[in-house]
PDB file of C-alpha atoms and ligand atoms in Angstrom:
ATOM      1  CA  UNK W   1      18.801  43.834 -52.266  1.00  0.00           C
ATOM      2  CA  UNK W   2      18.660  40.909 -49.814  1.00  0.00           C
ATOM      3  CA  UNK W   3      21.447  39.316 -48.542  1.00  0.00           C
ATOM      4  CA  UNK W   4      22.170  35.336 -49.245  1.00  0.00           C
ATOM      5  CA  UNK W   5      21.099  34.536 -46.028  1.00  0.00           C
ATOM      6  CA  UNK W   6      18.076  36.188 -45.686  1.00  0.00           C
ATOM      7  CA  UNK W   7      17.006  34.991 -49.512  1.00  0.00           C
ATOM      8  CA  UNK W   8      17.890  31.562 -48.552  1.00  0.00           C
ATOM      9  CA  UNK W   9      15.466  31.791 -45.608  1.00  0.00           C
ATOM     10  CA  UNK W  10      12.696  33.221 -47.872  1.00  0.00           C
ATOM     11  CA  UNK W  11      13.198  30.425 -50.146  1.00  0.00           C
ATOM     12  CA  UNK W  12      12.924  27.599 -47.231  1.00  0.00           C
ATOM     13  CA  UNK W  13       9.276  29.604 -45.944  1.00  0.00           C
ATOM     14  CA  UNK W  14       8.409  29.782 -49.443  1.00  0.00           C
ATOM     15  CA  UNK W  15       9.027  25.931 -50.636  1.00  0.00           C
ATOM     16  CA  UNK W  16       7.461  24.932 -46.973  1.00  0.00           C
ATOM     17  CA  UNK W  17       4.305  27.131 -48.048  1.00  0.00           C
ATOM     18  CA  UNK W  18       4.003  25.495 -51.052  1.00  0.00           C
ATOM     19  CA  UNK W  19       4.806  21.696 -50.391  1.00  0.00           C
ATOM     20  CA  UNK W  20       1.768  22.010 -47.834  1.00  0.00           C
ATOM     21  CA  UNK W  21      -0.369  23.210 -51.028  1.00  0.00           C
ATOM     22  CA  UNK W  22       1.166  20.387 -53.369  1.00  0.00           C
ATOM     23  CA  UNK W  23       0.378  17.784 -50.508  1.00  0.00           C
ATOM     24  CA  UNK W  24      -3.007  18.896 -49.840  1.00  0.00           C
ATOM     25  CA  UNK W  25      -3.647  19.473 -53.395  1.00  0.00           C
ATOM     26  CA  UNK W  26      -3.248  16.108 -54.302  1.00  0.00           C
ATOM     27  CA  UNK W  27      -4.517  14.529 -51.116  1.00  0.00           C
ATOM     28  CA  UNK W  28      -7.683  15.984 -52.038  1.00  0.00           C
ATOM     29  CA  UNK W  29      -7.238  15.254 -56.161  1.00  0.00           C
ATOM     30  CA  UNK W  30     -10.174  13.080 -56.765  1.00  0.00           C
ATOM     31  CA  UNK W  31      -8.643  10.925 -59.479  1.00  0.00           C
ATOM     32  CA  UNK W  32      -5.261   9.902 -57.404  1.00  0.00           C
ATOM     33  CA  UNK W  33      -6.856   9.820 -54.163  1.00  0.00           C
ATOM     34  CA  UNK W  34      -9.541   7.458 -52.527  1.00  0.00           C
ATOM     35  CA  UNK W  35     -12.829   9.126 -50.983  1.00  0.00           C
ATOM     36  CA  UNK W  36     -12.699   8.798 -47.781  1.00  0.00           C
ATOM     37  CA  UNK W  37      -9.413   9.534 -47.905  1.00  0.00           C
ATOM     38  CA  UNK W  38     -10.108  13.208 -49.515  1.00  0.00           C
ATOM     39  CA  UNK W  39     -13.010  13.646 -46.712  1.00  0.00           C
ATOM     40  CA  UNK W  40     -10.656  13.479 -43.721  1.00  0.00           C
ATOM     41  CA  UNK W  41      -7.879  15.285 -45.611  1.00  0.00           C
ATOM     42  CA  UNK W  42     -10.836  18.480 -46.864  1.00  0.00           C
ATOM     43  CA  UNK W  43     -12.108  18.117 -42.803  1.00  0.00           C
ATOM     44  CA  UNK W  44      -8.885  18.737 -41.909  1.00  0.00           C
ATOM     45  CA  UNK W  45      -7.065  21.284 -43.891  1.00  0.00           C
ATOM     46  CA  UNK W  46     -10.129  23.467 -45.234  1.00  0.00           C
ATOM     47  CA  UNK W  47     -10.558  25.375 -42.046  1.00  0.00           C
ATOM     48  CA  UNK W  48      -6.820  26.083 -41.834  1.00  0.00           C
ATOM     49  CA  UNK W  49      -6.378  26.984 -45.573  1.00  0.00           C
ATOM     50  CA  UNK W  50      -9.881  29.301 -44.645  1.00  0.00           C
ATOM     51  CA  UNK W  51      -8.557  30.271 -41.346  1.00  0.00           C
ATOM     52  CA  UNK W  52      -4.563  31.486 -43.272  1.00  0.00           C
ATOM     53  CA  UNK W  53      -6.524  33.420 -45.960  1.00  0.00           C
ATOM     54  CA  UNK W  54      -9.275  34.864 -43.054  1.00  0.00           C
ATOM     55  CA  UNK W  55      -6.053  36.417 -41.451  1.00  0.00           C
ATOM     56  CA  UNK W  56      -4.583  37.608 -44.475  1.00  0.00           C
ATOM     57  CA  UNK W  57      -7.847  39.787 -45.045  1.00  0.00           C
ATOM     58  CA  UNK W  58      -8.017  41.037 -41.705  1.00  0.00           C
ATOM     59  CA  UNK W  59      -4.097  42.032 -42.018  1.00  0.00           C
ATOM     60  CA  UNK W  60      -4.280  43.606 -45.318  1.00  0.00           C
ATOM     61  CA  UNK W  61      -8.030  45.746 -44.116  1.00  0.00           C
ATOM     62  CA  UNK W  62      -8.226  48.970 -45.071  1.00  0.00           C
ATOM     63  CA  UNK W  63      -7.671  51.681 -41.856  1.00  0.00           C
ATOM     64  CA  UNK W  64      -9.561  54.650 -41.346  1.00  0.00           C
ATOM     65  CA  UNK W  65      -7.468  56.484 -44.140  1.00  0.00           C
ATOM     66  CA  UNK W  66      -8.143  53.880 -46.899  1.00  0.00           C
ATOM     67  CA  UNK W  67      -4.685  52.523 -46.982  1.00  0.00           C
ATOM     68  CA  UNK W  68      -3.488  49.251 -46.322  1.00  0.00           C
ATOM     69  CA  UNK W  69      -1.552  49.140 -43.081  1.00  0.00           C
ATOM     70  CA  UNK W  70       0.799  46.183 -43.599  1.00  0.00           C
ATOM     71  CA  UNK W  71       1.260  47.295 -47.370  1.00  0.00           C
ATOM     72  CA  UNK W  72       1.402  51.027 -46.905  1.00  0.00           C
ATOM     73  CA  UNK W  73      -0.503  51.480 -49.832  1.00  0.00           C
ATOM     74  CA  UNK W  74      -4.100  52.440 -51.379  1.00  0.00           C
ATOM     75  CA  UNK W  75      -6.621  49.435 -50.231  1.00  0.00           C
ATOM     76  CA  UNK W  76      -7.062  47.132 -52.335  1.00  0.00           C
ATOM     77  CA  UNK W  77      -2.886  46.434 -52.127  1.00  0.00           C
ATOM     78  CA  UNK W  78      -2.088  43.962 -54.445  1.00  0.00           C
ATOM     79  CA  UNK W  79      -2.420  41.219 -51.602  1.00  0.00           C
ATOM     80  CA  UNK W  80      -6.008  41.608 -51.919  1.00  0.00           C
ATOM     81  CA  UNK W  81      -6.405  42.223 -55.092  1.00  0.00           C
ATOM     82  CA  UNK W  82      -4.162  39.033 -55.818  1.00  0.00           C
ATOM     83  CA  UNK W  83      -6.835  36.724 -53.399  1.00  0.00           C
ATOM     84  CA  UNK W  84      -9.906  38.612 -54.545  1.00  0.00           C
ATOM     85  CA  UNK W  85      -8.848  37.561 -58.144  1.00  0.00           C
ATOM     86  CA  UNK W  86      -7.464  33.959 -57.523  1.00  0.00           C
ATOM     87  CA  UNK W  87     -11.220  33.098 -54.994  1.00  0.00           C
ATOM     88  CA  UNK W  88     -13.406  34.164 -58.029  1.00  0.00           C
ATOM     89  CA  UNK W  89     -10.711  32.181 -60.897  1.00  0.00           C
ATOM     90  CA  UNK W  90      -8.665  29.788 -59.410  1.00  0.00           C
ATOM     91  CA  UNK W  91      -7.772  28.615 -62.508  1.00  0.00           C
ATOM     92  CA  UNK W  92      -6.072  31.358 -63.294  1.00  0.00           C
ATOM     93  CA  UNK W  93      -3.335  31.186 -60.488  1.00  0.00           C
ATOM     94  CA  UNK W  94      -1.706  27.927 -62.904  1.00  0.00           C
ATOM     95  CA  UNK W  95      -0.954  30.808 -65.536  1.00  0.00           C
ATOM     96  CA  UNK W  96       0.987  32.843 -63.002  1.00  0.00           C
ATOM     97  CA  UNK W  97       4.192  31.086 -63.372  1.00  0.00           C
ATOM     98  CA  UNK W  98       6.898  29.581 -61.391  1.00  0.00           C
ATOM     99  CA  UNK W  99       6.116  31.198 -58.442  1.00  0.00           C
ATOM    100  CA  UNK W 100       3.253  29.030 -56.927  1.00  0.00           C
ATOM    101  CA  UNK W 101       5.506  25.699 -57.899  1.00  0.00           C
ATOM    102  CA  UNK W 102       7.207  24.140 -55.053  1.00  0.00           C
ATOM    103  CA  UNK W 103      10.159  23.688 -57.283  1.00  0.00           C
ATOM    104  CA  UNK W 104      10.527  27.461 -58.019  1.00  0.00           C
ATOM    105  CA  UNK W 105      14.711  28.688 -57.475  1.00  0.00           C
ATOM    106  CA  UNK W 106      16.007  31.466 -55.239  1.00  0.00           C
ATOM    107  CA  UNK W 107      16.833  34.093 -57.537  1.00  0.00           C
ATOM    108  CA  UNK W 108      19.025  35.889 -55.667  1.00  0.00           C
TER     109      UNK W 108
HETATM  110 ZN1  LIG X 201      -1.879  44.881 -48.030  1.00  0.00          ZN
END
């Protein structure tokens, strides 16, 4: 168990996180959002969105054992196995619930 504080401050990391996704989401949505305007937004937040999940894999590669070293467990940890599944279906992260919403509560 967390303390108040310390949920509080996963919350604010988490909702940041996310508002960045719901702004470049629909910055790049081609029905709301003008061409050229989706160009400069794609040439400027696809290498960081490549270069965030390009670190991710390289923290969450297997060591020499087979394990995970930032999950402590078996490789694939669920961290991979999460991005693995959501690169080949993106669609299917919208079916995971309120977790990926920006508006998602602190349950703590
Ligand atoms: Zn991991």
């Amino acid at each position: 168990m967390i303390s108040a504080a310390l949920a509080r401050a996963h919350h604010l990391l988490n909702q940041e996180m996310l508002g960045y996704l719901d702004t470049v989401e629909l910055l790049t949505n081609e029905h709301d959002t003008d061409d050229e305007t989706v160009l400069a937004v794609a040439r400027a937040e696809v290498p960081r969105l490549v270069a965030a999940l390009r670190a991710t894999v390289a923290t969450h590669k297997a060591d020499p054992s087979g394990d995970c070293p930032a999950c402590h467990t078996t490789w694939p940890c669920a961290v991979i196995d999460s991005a693995h599944s959501y690169l080949k279906d993106p669609d299917s992260i919208y079916s995971a619930g309120p977790a990926i919403s920006s508006t998602a509560s602190v349950n703590a």
